[in-house]
Structure formats: structure tokens, C-alpha cells
């Protein structure tokens, strides 16, 4: 497992805590694989998370909140093992 900093910029008036998820791209679409952080203050510029051991492949970070009409997601990223 590795610790990483996830950052974001939100310019609206979101007040409800957010969850930060990690999804993996599969043949069937995006599949949730890990909850990286729960109940994060959306007004904070980011949070530090521990990413579990995962297979190599395409992923994305998803930020969800009951106040958001749709979840916000990062561009796809690739997890590789050295």
C-alpha cells in the first residue's frame, strides 16, 4: 500500500462531506474497487489517502456527494507495478 495526495478544486457551494473512491476500467465499464476516503470536507484542497495493492491497469478517482447531481471524476490513470 502507498500513501498519495489527491487534490481538487471546487468553485461551487458544496457543503456536504464527500467520499473519494477508486474505480477500475473493465470490459463492462467502470467498477468500484476501493473507498479511499470518507466524509471529506469538499472545501479542503484535497486529502491524503492510502491506495491498496491493486492489479496493473486503468483506474480513475471519483468524488461523490449527495449534493452533486453526478460524481466528479479524474481523467483515467494507470497503476503500474515497478
PDB file of C-alpha atoms in Angstrom:
ATOM      1  CA  UNK A   1       0.000   0.000   0.000  1.00  0.00           C
ATOM      2  CA  UNK A   2       1.128   3.535  -0.731  1.00  0.00           C
ATOM      3  CA  UNK A   3       0.018   6.929   0.569  1.00  0.00           C
ATOM      4  CA  UNK A   4      -0.854   9.543  -2.075  1.00  0.00           C
ATOM      5  CA  UNK A   5      -2.234  13.061  -2.013  1.00  0.00           C
ATOM      6  CA  UNK A   6      -5.398  13.615  -4.033  1.00  0.00           C
ATOM      7  CA  UNK A   7      -6.251  17.229  -4.778  1.00  0.00           C
ATOM      8  CA  UNK A   8      -9.189  19.004  -6.368  1.00  0.00           C
ATOM      9  CA  UNK A   9     -10.572  22.457  -6.991  1.00  0.00           C
ATOM     10  CA  UNK A  10     -14.244  23.102  -6.429  1.00  0.00           C
ATOM     11  CA  UNK A  11     -15.733  26.515  -7.095  1.00  0.00           C
ATOM     12  CA  UNK A  12     -19.363  25.913  -6.127  1.00  0.00           C
ATOM     13  CA  UNK A  13     -21.147  25.902  -2.796  1.00  0.00           C
ATOM     14  CA  UNK A  14     -20.872  22.230  -1.871  1.00  0.00           C
ATOM     15  CA  UNK A  15     -21.043  21.709   1.893  1.00  0.00           C
ATOM     16  CA  UNK A  16     -21.911  18.038   2.383  1.00  0.00           C
ATOM     17  CA  UNK A  17     -18.930  15.720   3.058  1.00  0.00           C
ATOM     18  CA  UNK A  18     -17.693  13.742   0.063  1.00  0.00           C
ATOM     19  CA  UNK A  19     -16.402  10.214  -0.435  1.00  0.00           C
ATOM     20  CA  UNK A  20     -13.345   9.556  -2.589  1.00  0.00           C
ATOM     21  CA  UNK A  21     -13.468   6.258  -4.493  1.00  0.00           C
ATOM     22  CA  UNK A  22     -11.180   4.408  -6.861  1.00  0.00           C
ATOM     23  CA  UNK A  23     -12.711   2.703  -9.895  1.00  0.00           C
ATOM     24  CA  UNK A  24     -11.121   0.288 -12.342  1.00  0.00           C
ATOM     25  CA  UNK A  25     -11.918   0.129 -16.045  1.00  0.00           C
ATOM     26  CA  UNK A  26     -13.224  -3.300 -17.067  1.00  0.00           C
ATOM     27  CA  UNK A  27     -14.863  -4.667 -20.196  1.00  0.00           C
ATOM     28  CA  UNK A  28     -18.213  -3.876 -18.561  1.00  0.00           C
ATOM     29  CA  UNK A  29     -17.326  -0.259 -17.737  1.00  0.00           C
ATOM     30  CA  UNK A  30     -16.085   1.327 -14.520  1.00  0.00           C
ATOM     31  CA  UNK A  31     -16.146  -0.839 -11.375  1.00  0.00           C
ATOM     32  CA  UNK A  32     -15.675   0.450  -7.820  1.00  0.00           C
ATOM     33  CA  UNK A  33     -12.594  -1.170  -6.223  1.00  0.00           C
ATOM     34  CA  UNK A  34     -11.786   0.907  -3.119  1.00  0.00           C
ATOM     35  CA  UNK A  35     -13.096   3.615  -0.833  1.00  0.00           C
ATOM     36  CA  UNK A  36     -10.037   5.842  -0.445  1.00  0.00           C
ATOM     37  CA  UNK A  37     -11.560   8.402   1.947  1.00  0.00           C
ATOM     38  CA  UNK A  38     -14.950   9.011   3.545  1.00  0.00           C
ATOM     39  CA  UNK A  39     -16.627  12.167   4.780  1.00  0.00           C
ATOM     40  CA  UNK A  40     -14.024  14.553   3.325  1.00  0.00           C
ATOM     41  CA  UNK A  41     -14.714  18.296   3.501  1.00  0.00           C
ATOM     42  CA  UNK A  42     -15.195  19.362  -0.155  1.00  0.00           C
ATOM     43  CA  UNK A  43     -13.879  22.858   0.631  1.00  0.00           C
ATOM     44  CA  UNK A  44     -10.478  21.369   1.506  1.00  0.00           C
ATOM     45  CA  UNK A  45      -8.000  21.391  -1.388  1.00  0.00           C
ATOM     46  CA  UNK A  46      -7.586  17.609  -1.146  1.00  0.00           C
ATOM     47  CA  UNK A  47      -6.809  14.725   1.156  1.00  0.00           C
ATOM     48  CA  UNK A  48      -4.164  12.096   1.783  1.00  0.00           C
ATOM     49  CA  UNK A  49      -5.222   8.514   1.021  1.00  0.00           C
ATOM     50  CA  UNK A  50      -3.749   5.036   1.224  1.00  0.00           C
ATOM     51  CA  UNK A  51      -4.068   3.171  -2.072  1.00  0.00           C
ATOM     52  CA  UNK A  52      -4.331  -0.603  -1.602  1.00  0.00           C
ATOM     53  CA  UNK A  53      -2.363  -3.130  -3.651  1.00  0.00           C
ATOM     54  CA  UNK A  54      -4.186  -3.409  -6.977  1.00  0.00           C
ATOM     55  CA  UNK A  55      -3.573  -5.105 -10.307  1.00  0.00           C
ATOM     56  CA  UNK A  56      -1.934  -3.085 -13.066  1.00  0.00           C
ATOM     57  CA  UNK A  57      -4.498  -1.343 -15.207  1.00  0.00           C
ATOM     58  CA  UNK A  58      -6.608   1.726 -15.932  1.00  0.00           C
ATOM     59  CA  UNK A  59      -8.295   3.479 -12.996  1.00  0.00           C
ATOM     60  CA  UNK A  60      -9.947   6.785 -12.106  1.00  0.00           C
ATOM     61  CA  UNK A  61     -10.652   8.677  -8.893  1.00  0.00           C
ATOM     62  CA  UNK A  62     -14.294   9.510  -8.208  1.00  0.00           C
ATOM     63  CA  UNK A  63     -15.594  12.140  -5.762  1.00  0.00           C
ATOM     64  CA  UNK A  64     -19.209  11.648  -4.733  1.00  0.00           C
ATOM     65  CA  UNK A  65     -21.646  13.584  -2.566  1.00  0.00           C
ATOM     66  CA  UNK A  66     -25.424  13.577  -2.111  1.00  0.00           C
ATOM     67  CA  UNK A  67     -25.310  17.250  -3.162  1.00  0.00           C
ATOM     68  CA  UNK A  68     -23.672  16.552  -6.536  1.00  0.00           C
ATOM     69  CA  UNK A  69     -26.033  15.788  -9.435  1.00  0.00           C
ATOM     70  CA  UNK A  70     -23.296  13.490 -10.819  1.00  0.00           C
ATOM     71  CA  UNK A  71     -19.997  12.338  -9.360  1.00  0.00           C
ATOM     72  CA  UNK A  72     -16.845  14.199 -10.356  1.00  0.00           C
ATOM     73  CA  UNK A  73     -14.055  12.029 -11.722  1.00  0.00           C
ATOM     74  CA  UNK A  74     -10.433  12.353 -12.686  1.00  0.00           C
ATOM     75  CA  UNK A  75      -9.069  11.612 -16.121  1.00  0.00           C
ATOM     76  CA  UNK A  76      -8.120   7.927 -16.446  1.00  0.00           C
ATOM     77  CA  UNK A  77      -4.811   6.971 -14.841  1.00  0.00           C
ATOM     78  CA  UNK A  78      -2.756   3.793 -14.992  1.00  0.00           C
ATOM     79  CA  UNK A  79      -1.479   1.921 -11.956  1.00  0.00           C
ATOM     80  CA  UNK A  80       1.755   0.074 -12.757  1.00  0.00           C
ATOM     81  CA  UNK A  81       3.985  -2.092 -10.612  1.00  0.00           C
ATOM     82  CA  UNK A  82       7.738  -1.464 -10.672  1.00  0.00           C
TER      83      UNK A  82
END
